[in-house]
Amino acid sequence: MKLSPKEGKEGSEVEDNKMKRIILFGAPGSGKGTQADALEQQYGWEKISTGDLVRAEVAAQTPIGREIKPLIEMGQLAPDETVLKILKNRLAQGDLVNGYILDGFPRNLAQAEELTRLAVDSETAIFLKIVNDDVVVGRLTSRLTCSQCGAIYNSVGNPPLKTGQCDLCGGPVRQRADDNEETVRRRINVYREQTQPVIDYYKRLGKLHEVDASGTVEEVSAAIAGAIN
Ligand code: ADP
Ligand code: MG
């Protein structure tokens, strides 16, 4: 379902005409990808997952992909300029109508500031909060991902109907190379050091909504809907 454009509403016309940008951030395993998929279905906004875009470069063995493969396999972030270039290319495709959901971007303060400069879209930043590391470690070590379309499954809670095969596109469903416990713990540390400051950035701008992300997928979706509306 596409959201109808707002009509005849009070307030600034400029604000109403802006593209809606939802920024989802939180620790690895907090459910960004899962919730971005749900929002895409619900509101007709495009999901833009910088992680999926980066992994596609790696899979296609492009020059960029070859450069960043060792980094992401070690749980490190790809360089800011590289991710920005990939993101700008995606935003320039001209298919974004009502809005888009950023899943996994910005990952640090420099990226957040660059995003603010890059586009004047109307932003809502949603922080998917999970306090207990073991919850996200559990989710990620049981996560399965379609390497063709990026669909997200879970071997415990939400397996594909046919083992190893994506329900949506028929592509291969596997564990991501960086979804082992050691790498996941390292990614959580990177998140603490680099992504936490992004929370304060959006708080200062008055755009931050904090959502408890430790519940079921449906509970988290309901909390996000409450924050958006
Ligand atoms: P992120 O994109 O933030 O790293 P994902 O959306 O890929 O997180 O979710 C990580 C794993 O946890 C996946 O296996 C997914 O199916 C599962 N998952 C996502 N949200 C929930 C939830 N609310 N409860 C339980 N499992 C979840
Ligand atoms: Mg993700």
Coordinates of C-alpha atoms in Angstrom, one line a residue, residues 89-191:
N89 CA 24.3 6.0 -6.8
R90 CA 21.3 4.3 -5.3
L91 CA 19.5 7.5 -4.4
A92 CA 20.2 8.8 -7.9
Q93 CA 18.2 6.0 -9.6
G94 CA 15.1 8.1 -9.6
D95 CA 12.7 5.4 -8.5
L96 CA 12.0 6.9 -5.0
V97 CA 8.5 8.3 -4.9
N98 CA 7.0 8.7 -1.4
G99 CA 10.0 7.8 0.7
Y100 CA 12.7 5.4 1.6
I101 CA 14.0 3.5 4.5
L102 CA 17.7 3.5 5.3
D103 CA 18.8 0.2 6.8
G104 CA 22.3 0.3 8.1
F105 CA 23.2 3.9 7.3
P106 CA 24.5 6.1 8.9
R107 CA 26.9 4.0 10.9
N108 CA 29.0 6.7 12.4
L109 CA 28.8 10.5 13.1
A110 CA 30.6 11.5 9.9
Q111 CA 28.1 9.5 7.8
A112 CA 25.2 11.1 9.7
E113 CA 26.5 14.6 9.0
E114 CA 27.1 13.8 5.4
L115 CA 23.6 12.4 5.0
T116 CA 22.1 15.6 6.5
R117 CA 24.1 17.6 3.9
L118 CA 23.3 15.2 1.1
A119 CA 19.5 15.5 0.9
V120 CA 16.9 17.6 2.6
D121 CA 14.4 14.8 3.0
S122 CA 12.1 14.8 6.0
E123 CA 13.8 12.5 8.5
T124 CA 12.6 10.3 11.2
A125 CA 15.4 8.3 13.0
I126 CA 14.3 5.2 14.7
F127 CA 16.7 3.6 17.2
L128 CA 16.0 -0.1 17.7
K129 CA 17.2 -0.6 21.3
I130 CA 18.3 -3.9 22.7
V131 CA 20.2 -3.9 26.0
N132 CA 21.2 -7.5 26.3
D133 CA 24.0 -8.5 23.9
D134 CA 23.1 -12.2 24.2
V135 CA 19.8 -11.5 22.5
V136 CA 21.5 -10.1 19.3
V137 CA 24.2 -12.8 19.3
G138 CA 21.4 -15.4 19.5
R139 CA 19.5 -13.8 16.6
L140 CA 22.5 -13.4 14.4
T141 CA 24.1 -16.8 14.9
S142 CA 20.7 -18.3 13.8
R143 CA 20.1 -15.8 11.0
L144 CA 19.9 -17.1 7.5
T145 CA 20.0 -14.7 4.5
C146 CA 19.0 -15.1 0.8
S147 CA 22.2 -14.3 -1.1
Q148 CA 20.2 -13.4 -4.1
C149 CA 17.5 -11.0 -2.8
G150 CA 18.6 -10.4 0.8
A151 CA 15.5 -11.8 2.4
I152 CA 16.0 -12.5 6.1
Y153 CA 15.2 -15.8 7.8
N154 CA 16.0 -17.4 11.1
S155 CA 16.8 -21.1 11.5
V156 CA 15.0 -21.1 14.9
G157 CA 12.1 -18.7 14.6
N158 CA 11.5 -18.2 10.9
P159 CA 13.1 -20.8 8.5
P160 CA 12.3 -20.8 4.8
L161 CA 9.6 -23.2 3.8
K162 CA 12.1 -25.3 1.8
T163 CA 15.5 -25.7 3.5
G164 CA 18.2 -23.6 1.8
Q165 CA 15.8 -22.0 -0.7
C166 CA 14.3 -18.5 -0.6
D167 CA 10.4 -18.4 -0.4
L168 CA 10.5 -15.1 -2.3
C169 CA 12.9 -15.6 -5.1
G170 CA 14.1 -19.2 -5.0
G171 CA 17.7 -18.1 -4.4
P172 CA 20.1 -19.8 -2.0
V173 CA 19.5 -19.2 1.7
R174 CA 22.7 -19.5 3.8
Q175 CA 24.4 -18.1 6.8
R176 CA 26.3 -14.9 6.2
A177 CA 30.1 -15.1 6.5
D178 CA 30.1 -12.5 9.3
D179 CA 27.3 -14.2 11.3
N180 CA 29.5 -16.3 13.5
E181 CA 29.8 -15.6 17.2
E182 CA 33.3 -14.2 17.2
T183 CA 32.6 -11.7 14.3
V184 CA 29.2 -10.8 15.8
R185 CA 30.8 -9.8 19.1
R186 CA 33.3 -7.7 17.2
R187 CA 30.5 -6.0 15.2
I188 CA 28.8 -5.2 18.5
N189 CA 31.9 -3.5 19.7
V190 CA 32.2 -1.5 16.5
Y191 CA 28.6 -0.5 16.9

